[in-house]
Amino acid sequence: MSHRLRLVTDFPVPAHLRNALCQAGLKTVEDILRWRKSSIPIEGIEMAGLRRIDKQLSAMGLFCAEPISERNLQIYLARRDGATFASLAASHHLAPEAARIAYYRVRAILDAEAKLQEKIDAASFAVRDLPLPTRAKFGLQRARIFTVQELLLVTEQELLRIRGLGMGSIQAIKTVQSRFQATEARG
């Protein structure tokens, strides 16, 4: 499920922020995006709270994301639940092709965000959890390289300078780097 469709009650922020969002009538993360776009203040949410909300949106890959129009989101959700394009067109006063376009537009946005989230999840993957020899893991930790994202930025020359890494460890690290880079290229 897309993060946009998650309920505010499941949004990972402190309880007082969730309560303020719920009291303002926000039900989903998509509603939070609409609210952030509008810049309308909500009672009980100060600047520090806004930063925490933005940090969570960022962690979900949604910071500064454009909200989906209410009509298009309703069309997407109804179609996902089994409605036909003809019935959607009639209920929203559209041509069936316009309902189809709205549905696929929203689906494309949600699919792109899912791919982005996969990359974010992969990038924050810890080096200690990678299938690397112990010597390679310890060498990377000594060099203060803790995530895949950091590992992907390391060049072969920099690997050669890390104390305790032999050619076997370096080759294993390069293999892992190439796997993640191949995954990025496909995504």
Backbone as CSV, one residue per row, in Angstrom:
resi,resn,N_x,N_y,N_z,CA_x,CA_y,CA_z,C_x,C_y,C_z
1,MET,0.852,-1.180,0.000,0.000,0.000,0.000,0.899,1.246,0.000
2,SER,0.460,2.226,-0.732,1.210,3.477,-0.809,1.178,4.197,0.535
3,HIS,2.264,4.895,0.835,2.305,5.677,2.075,1.241,6.767,2.073
4,ARG,0.866,7.252,0.894,-0.159,8.299,0.810,-1.491,7.835,1.390
5,LEU,-1.750,6.543,1.304,-3.041,6.012,1.725,-3.046,5.547,3.177
6,ARG,-1.901,5.657,3.855,-1.834,5.296,5.269,-2.675,6.249,6.104
7,LEU,-3.236,5.727,7.181,-4.049,6.550,8.074,-3.161,7.434,8.940
8,VAL,-3.684,8.585,9.307,-2.960,9.501,10.183,-2.695,8.829,11.529
9,THR,-3.590,7.970,11.967,-3.398,7.281,13.244,-2.167,6.378,13.226
10,ASP,-1.681,6.006,12.030,-0.474,5.181,11.895,0.746,6.001,11.514
11,PHE,0.593,7.318,11.407,1.695,8.181,11.001,2.718,8.226,12.139
12,PRO,4.002,7.917,11.867,4.997,7.787,12.943,5.526,9.119,13.480
13,VAL,4.677,9.822,14.188,5.063,11.056,14.879,4.543,10.944,16.312
14,PRO,5.005,11.806,17.222,4.505,11.747,18.605,2.979,11.884,18.674
15,ALA,2.422,11.314,19.717,0.960,11.252,19.871,0.302,12.622,19.830
16,HIS,0.923,13.652,20.436,0.282,14.971,20.447,0.155,15.538,19.028
17,LEU,1.114,15.222,18.149,1.013,15.682,16.753,-0.078,14.911,16.004
18,ARG,-0.122,13.590,16.216,-1.176,12.777,15.579,-2.547,13.259,16.022
19,ASN,-2.688,13.542,17.312,-3.981,14.008,17.823,-4.374,15.335,17.194
20,ALA,-3.402,16.249,17.070,-3.697,17.550,16.454,-4.112,17.374,14.996
21,LEU,-3.441,16.476,14.278,-3.789,16.223,12.872,-5.190,15.621,12.762
22,CYS,-5.497,14.671,13.641,-6.829,14.049,13.625,-7.926,15.047,13.989
23,GLN,-7.660,15.901,14.980,-8.650,16.902,15.383,-8.896,17.917,14.276
24,ALA,-7.896,18.109,13.410,-8.066,19.031,12.276,-8.821,18.367,11.127
25,GLY,-9.172,17.089,11.287,-9.958,16.397,10.271,-9.130,15.681,9.217
26,LEU,-7.843,15.567,9.425,-6.990,14.865,8.466,-7.070,13.369,8.746
27,LYS,-7.304,12.590,7.686,-7.484,11.148,7.869,-6.339,10.323,7.314
28,THR,-5.718,10.791,6.225,-4.652,10.027,5.578,-3.416,10.894,5.391
29,VAL,-2.314,10.258,5.017,-1.087,10.991,4.725,-1.323,11.927,3.529
30,GLU,-2.165,11.515,2.601,-2.518,12.386,1.468,-3.146,13.683,1.971
31,ASP,-3.981,13.592,3.009,-4.566,14.790,3.605,-3.481,15.669,4.236
32,ILE,-2.465,15.040,4.825,-1.347,15.802,5.389,-0.627,16.559,4.279
33,LEU,-0.419,15.905,3.134,0.228,16.579,1.994,-0.594,17.784,1.540
34,ARG,-1.909,17.631,1.465,-2.777,18.757,1.069,-2.668,19.896,2.087
35,TRP,-2.665,19.526,3.373,-2.555,20.533,4.423,-1.214,21.258,4.344
36,ARG,-0.105,20.533,4.160,1.212,21.167,4.066,1.285,22.090,2.860
37,LYS,0.628,21.712,1.776,0.612,22.554,0.569,-0.172,23.845,0.825
38,SER,-1.227,23.756,1.641,-2.076,24.925,1.889,-1.463,25.907,2.879
39,SER,-0.565,25.453,3.721,0.083,26.280,4.746,-0.899,26.848,5.776
40,ILE,-2.021,26.210,5.966,-2.995,26.634,6.971,-2.524,26.096,8.324
41,PRO,-2.392,26.963,9.333,-1.905,26.477,10.626,-2.934,25.577,11.312
42,ILE,-2.423,24.622,12.071,-3.270,23.753,12.887,-2.890,23.997,14.336
43,GLU,-3.903,24.209,15.152,-3.659,24.488,16.565,-2.960,23.298,17.211
44,GLY,-1.901,23.586,17.954,-1.158,22.543,18.640,0.063,22.045,17.882
45,ILE,0.274,22.564,16.661,1.446,22.148,15.895,2.325,23.368,15.670
46,GLU,3.431,23.369,16.378,4.393,24.478,16.287,5.459,24.136,15.245
47,MET,6.466,24.995,15.108,7.518,24.818,14.116,8.254,23.490,14.300
48,ALA,8.555,23.115,15.528,9.254,21.842,15.780,8.392,20.663,15.323
49,GLY,7.101,20.759,15.539,6.174,19.721,15.087,6.127,19.630,13.576
50,LEU,6.134,20.793,12.924,6.152,20.805,11.454,7.414,20.127,10.925
51,ARG,8.540,20.391,11.579,9.801,19.762,11.150,9.735,18.245,11.311
52,ARG,9.127,17.779,12.398,9.004,16.322,12.603,8.099,15.696,11.558
53,ILE,7.006,16.384,11.237,6.089,15.880,10.212,6.805,15.839,8.870
54,ASP,7.519,16.913,8.530,8.247,16.953,7.262,9.332,15.884,7.206
55,LYS,9.966,15.616,8.343,11.004,14.580,8.389,10.388,13.209,8.102
56,GLN,9.218,12.951,8.650,8.553,11.676,8.395,8.090,11.566,6.948
57,LEU,7.573,12.672,6.402,7.188,12.667,4.984,8.410,12.395,4.120
58,SER,9.525,12.970,4.497,10.770,12.767,3.767,11.206,11.315,3.841
59,ALA,11.103,10.712,5.009,11.473,9.311,5.181,10.588,8.399,4.333
60,MET,9.375,8.846,4.054,8.458,8.076,3.215,8.663,8.367,1.727
61,GLY,9.527,9.324,1.428,9.736,9.699,0.028,8.694,10.673,-0.471
62,LEU,8.004,11.360,0.444,6.903,12.241,0.055,7.140,13.714,0.362
63,PHE,8.313,14.080,0.867,8.534,15.489,1.193,8.450,16.324,-0.076
64,CYS,7.708,17.396,-0.036,7.467,18.291,-1.171,6.722,17.605,-2.309
65,ALA,6.093,16.458,-2.045,5.305,15.775,-3.074,4.021,16.565,-3.315
66,GLU,3.609,16.603,-4.555,2.354,17.280,-4.888,1.181,16.391,-4.475
67,PRO,0.190,16.959,-3.825,-0.980,16.146,-3.485,-1.749,15.754,-4.745
68,ILE,-2.412,14.622,-4.667,-3.257,14.149,-5.767,-4.616,14.809,-5.608
69,SER,-5.228,15.202,-6.714,-6.539,15.851,-6.607,-7.535,14.897,-5.960
70,GLU,-8.431,15.458,-5.190,-9.420,14.664,-4.455,-10.234,13.784,-5.406
71,ARG,-10.671,14.343,-6.523,-11.474,13.583,-7.485,-10.687,12.413,-8.054
72,ASN,-9.443,12.659,-8.467,-8.640,11.585,-9.044,-8.368,10.480,-8.018
73,LEU,-8.149,10.871,-6.770,-7.917,9.878,-5.730,-9.176,9.049,-5.484
74,GLN,-10.342,9.698,-5.488,-11.597,8.965,-5.321,-11.811,7.987,-6.472
75,ILE,-11.497,8.421,-7.688,-11.629,7.538,-8.854,-10.690,6.343,-8.699
76,TYR,-9.446,6.600,-8.302,-8.479,5.509,-8.143,-8.959,4.500,-7.101
77,LEU,-9.376,5.002,-5.932,-9.801,4.107,-4.859,-11.039,3.304,-5.240
78,ALA,-11.992,3.940,-5.913,-13.203,3.238,-6.330,-12.877,2.170,-7.372
79,ARG,-12.020,2.491,-8.318,-11.631,1.524,-9.346,-10.869,0.359,-8.720
80,ARG,-9.996,0.665,-7.776,-9.244,-0.376,-7.076,-10.191,-1.309,-6.330
81,ASP,-11.313,-0.764,-5.864,-12.300,-1.574,-5.153,-13.298,-2.250,-6.080
82,GLY,-13.097,-2.114,-7.402,-13.913,-2.875,-8.348,-14.881,-2.082,-9.200
83,ALA,-14.962,-0.785,-9.057,-15.888,0.013,-9.874,-15.427,0.003,-11.333
84,THR,-16.373,0.098,-12.244,-16.034,0.150,-13.668,-15.781,1.597,-14.067
85,PHE,-15.071,1.769,-15.179,-14.817,3.122,-15.658,-16.123,3.807,-16.056
86,ALA,-17.081,3.048,-16.573,-18.372,3.632,-16.959,-19.099,4.174,-15.728
87,SER,-19.119,3.400,-14.645,-19.816,3.870,-13.438,-19.076,5.063,-12.810
88,LEU,-17.755,5.045,-12.862,-16.981,6.177,-12.347,-17.233,7.432,-13.171
89,ALA,-17.301,7.260,-14.475,-17.554,8.401,-15.359,-18.919,9.009,-15.053
90,ALA,-19.918,8.169,-14.843,-21.264,8.661,-14.555,-21.316,9.379,-13.200
91,SER,-20.663,8.802,-12.189,-20.730,9.405,-10.860,-19.916,10.691,-10.749
92,HIS,-18.910,10.870,-11.606,-18.070,12.068,-11.545,-18.313,13.013,-12.731
93,HIS,-19.338,12.723,-13.519,-19.711,13.549,-14.662,-18.533,13.712,-15.630
94,LEU,-17.973,12.575,-16.029,-16.844,12.549,-16.951,-17.125,11.598,-18.095
95,ALA,-16.293,11.686,-19.109,-16.295,10.663,-20.146,-15.552,9.455,-19.581
96,PRO,-15.914,8.232,-19.997,-15.213,7.052,-19.479,-13.696,7.117,-19.684
97,GLU,-13.268,7.700,-20.797,-11.830,7.809,-21.056,-11.164,8.760,-20.046
98,ALA,-11.858,9.794,-19.636,-11.303,10.720,-18.642,-11.153,10.020,-17.295
99,ALA,-12.107,9.177,-16.936,-12.003,8.413,-15.691,-10.822,7.446,-15.770
100,ARG,-10.636,6.834,-16.925,-9.514,5.913,-17.126,-8.185,6.661,-16.993
101,ILE,-8.096,7.844,-17.572,-6.869,8.652,-17.494,-6.583,9.041,-16.045
102,ALA,-7.616,9.454,-15.315,-7.431,9.842,-13.912,-6.915,8.661,-13.101
103,TYR,-7.498,7.488,-13.324,-7.074,6.291,-12.593,-5.607,5.978,-12.874
104,TYR,-5.230,5.954,-14.140,-3.850,5.572,-14.483,-2.838,6.650,-14.081
105,ARG,-3.258,7.890,-14.036,-2.379,8.956,-13.555,-2.011,8.731,-12.082
106,VAL,-3.025,8.469,-11.284,-2.795,8.226,-9.856,-1.977,6.945,-9.677
107,ARG,-2.301,5.927,-10.432,-1.556,4.666,-10.331,-0.082,4.864,-10.673
108,ALA,0.206,5.670,-11.678,1.596,5.945,-12.054,2.328,6.678,-10.928
109,ILE,1.652,7.629,-10.294,2.264,8.359,-9.175,2.575,7.401,-8.034
110,LEU,1.616,6.557,-7.679,1.805,5.631,-6.564,2.886,4.590,-6.875
111,ASP,2.933,4.110,-8.130,3.971,3.151,-8.519,5.360,3.785,-8.456
112,ALA,5.477,5.029,-8.922,6.769,5.722,-8.876,7.214,5.930,-7.437
113,GLU,6.284,6.263,-6.567,6.624,6.454,-5.160,7.017,5.140,-4.495
114,ALA,6.391,4.039,-4.905,6.760,2.729,-4.353,8.188,2.374,-4.753
115,LYS,8.554,2.660,-6.001,9.927,2.400,-6.448,10.914,3.277,-5.693
116,LEU,10.549,4.534,-5.479,11.408,5.439,-4.714,11.581,4.927,-3.288
117,GLN,10.507,4.443,-2.690,10.592,3.929,-1.328,11.495,2.712,-1.260
118,GLU,11.459,1.859,-2.283,12.352,0.703,-2.320,13.807,1.164,-2.328
119,LYS,14.091,2.211,-3.102,15.457,2.736,-3.148,15.860,3.332,-1.809
120,ILE,14.931,4.050,-1.168,15.219,4.633,0.146,15.492,3.518,1.140
121,ASP,14.671,2.469,1.111,14.864,1.345,2.030,16.203,0.661,1.777
122,ALA,16.541,0.467,0.503,17.811,-0.185,0.161,18.987,0.688,0.570
123,ALA,18.864,1.999,0.371,19.970,2.904,0.686,20.230,2.975,2.181
124,SER,19.212,2.771,2.999,19.408,2.843,4.437,19.743,1.480,5.034
125,PHE,19.863,0.475,4.181,20.232,-0.871,4.591,21.623,-0.843,5.199
126,ALA,21.816,-1.476,6.328,23.087,-1.421,7.042,24.133,-2.316,6.389
127,VAL,25.369,-1.843,6.373,26.487,-2.607,5.825,26.665,-3.906,6.603
128,ARG,26.431,-3.874,7.914,26.623,-5.080,8.726,25.676,-6.203,8.317
129,ASP,24.570,-5.878,7.601,23.603,-6.887,7.166,23.879,-7.402,5.757
130,LEU,24.914,-6.895,5.122,25.244,-7.316,3.755,25.986,-8.650,3.765
131,PRO,25.893,-9.394,2.672,26.623,-10.667,2.592,28.102,-10.424,2.264
132,LEU,28.824,-9.896,3.222,30.242,-9.584,3.062,31.054,-10.363,4.087
133,PRO,32.328,-10.626,3.783,33.187,-11.247,4.790,33.307,-10.339,6.019
134,THR,33.510,-10.938,7.160,33.609,-10.194,8.414,34.699,-9.133,8.347
135,ARG,35.835,-9.470,7.766,36.940,-8.521,7.655,36.513,-7.284,6.868
136,ALA,35.737,-7.486,5.796,35.263,-6.361,4.977,34.299,-5.489,5.778
137,LYS,33.391,-6.105,6.529,32.435,-5.347,7.338,33.156,-4.493,8.379
138,PHE,34.126,-5.106,9.072,34.860,-4.361,10.090,35.678,-3.229,9.473
139,GLY,36.272,-3.487,8.319,37.041,-2.442,7.645,36.156,-1.262,7.263
140,LEU,34.971,-1.557,6.750,34.045,-0.487,6.370,33.574,0.288,7.602
141,GLN,33.299,-0.414,8.674,32.886,0.269,9.899,34.001,1.156,10.435
142,ARG,35.254,0.676,10.354,36.390,1.485,10.794,36.500,2.757,9.963
143,ALA,36.107,2.648,8.686,36.157,3.805,7.789,34.884,4.653,7.893
144,ARG,34.029,4.316,8.855,32.769,5.043,9.095,31.809,4.966,7.905
145,ILE,31.717,3.813,7.311,30.777,3.534,6.222,29.774,2.537,6.795
146,PHE,28.560,3.022,7.077,27.591,2.201,7.790,26.370,1.805,6.961
147,THR,26.060,2.521,5.873,24.876,2.205,5.077,25.259,1.920,3.637
148,VAL,24.349,1.282,2.915,24.578,1.005,1.497,24.737,2.309,0.732
149,GLN,23.971,3.315,1.107,24.070,4.612,0.444,25.492,5.158,0.540
150,GLU,26.091,5.068,1.703,27.469,5.524,1.872,28.433,4.633,1.099
151,LEU,28.159,3.335,1.082,29.025,2.384,0.391,29.049,2.637,-1.106
152,LEU,27.908,3.025,-1.659,27.839,3.265,-3.103,28.661,4.479,-3.534
153,LEU,28.966,5.360,-2.610,29.739,6.560,-2.926,31.253,6.336,-2.846
154,VAL,31.664,5.186,-2.318,33.087,4.901,-2.130,33.692,4.381,-3.436
155,THR,34.822,4.966,-3.828,35.517,4.523,-5.043,36.498,3.406,-4.704
156,GLU,36.996,2.748,-5.731,37.972,1.676,-5.524,39.253,2.216,-4.887
157,GLN,39.656,3.413,-5.277,40.858,4.027,-4.693,40.683,4.238,-3.193
158,GLU,39.488,4.668,-2.791,39.226,4.870,-1.360,39.202,3.535,-0.620
159,LEU,38.678,2.487,-1.272,38.675,1.163,-0.651,40.101,0.671,-0.402
160,LEU,40.988,0.936,-1.347,42.376,0.497,-1.209,43.069,1.156,-0.020
161,ARG,42.608,2.342,0.368,43.218,3.072,1.481,42.684,2.648,2.847
162,ILE,41.619,1.836,2.875,41.044,1.421,4.162,41.919,0.326,4.770
163,ARG,42.355,0.565,5.978,43.232,-0.364,6.690,42.506,-1.683,6.945
164,GLY,43.190,-2.786,6.687,42.645,-4.108,6.977,41.883,-4.751,5.844
165,LEU,41.724,-4.054,4.716,41.012,-4.649,3.584,42.026,-5.195,2.577
166,GLY,41.930,-6.490,2.321,42.765,-7.097,1.289,42.017,-7.129,-0.032
167,MET,42.643,-7.722,-1.025,42.029,-7.762,-2.353,40.732,-8.590,-2.358
168,GLY,40.680,-9.649,-1.538,39.459,-10.462,-1.465,38.287,-9.657,-0.913
169,SER,38.549,-8.893,0.144,37.505,-8.065,0.746,37.066,-6.972,-0.223
170,ILE,38.023,-6.357,-0.884,37.702,-5.290,-1.836,36.865,-5.841,-2.986
171,GLN,37.221,-7.031,-3.468,36.450,-7.639,-4.563,35.023,-7.947,-4.104
172,ALA,34.856,-8.435,-2.880,33.517,-8.721,-2.347,32.698,-7.433,-2.242
173,ILE,33.336,-6.349,-1.793,32.652,-5.058,-1.674,32.250,-4.549,-3.056
174,LYS,33.148,-4.650,-4.019,32.838,-4.193,-5.381,31.681,-4.989,-5.982
175,THR,31.607,-6.282,-5.675,30.502,-7.118,-6.155,29.176,-6.626,-5.580
176,VAL,29.158,-6.341,-4.273,27.943,-5.828,-3.631,27.574,-4.465,-4.217
177,GLN,28.559,-3.597,-4.411,28.295,-2.285,-5.012,27.665,-2.440,-6.389
178,SER,28.211,-3.329,-7.201,27.688,-3.493,-8.567,26.262,-4.033,-8.547
179,ARG,25.926,-4.896,-7.583,24.551,-5.410,-7.483,23.571,-4.283,-7.184
180,PHE,23.921,-3.425,-6.218,23.024,-2.316,-5.874,22.942,-1.298,-7.006
181,GLN,24.032,-1.049,-7.693,24.005,-0.100,-8.810,23.178,-0.655,-9.959
182,ALA,23.216,-1.969,-10.176,22.398,-2.587,-11.219,20.917,-2.477,-10.867
183,THR,20.605,-2.627,-9.573,19.211,-2.487,-9.123,18.737,-1.056,-9.336
184,GLU,19.582,-0.059,-9.040,19.225,1.346,-9.249,18.982,1.620,-10.718
185,ALA,19.825,1.064,-11.593,19.701,1.312,-13.031,18.392,0.740,-13.563
186,ARG,17.960,-0.410,-13.023,16.700,-1.001,-13.463,15.509,-0.210,-12.969
187,GLY,15.631,0.404,-11.747,14.523,1.138,-11.136,14.360,2.445,-11.757
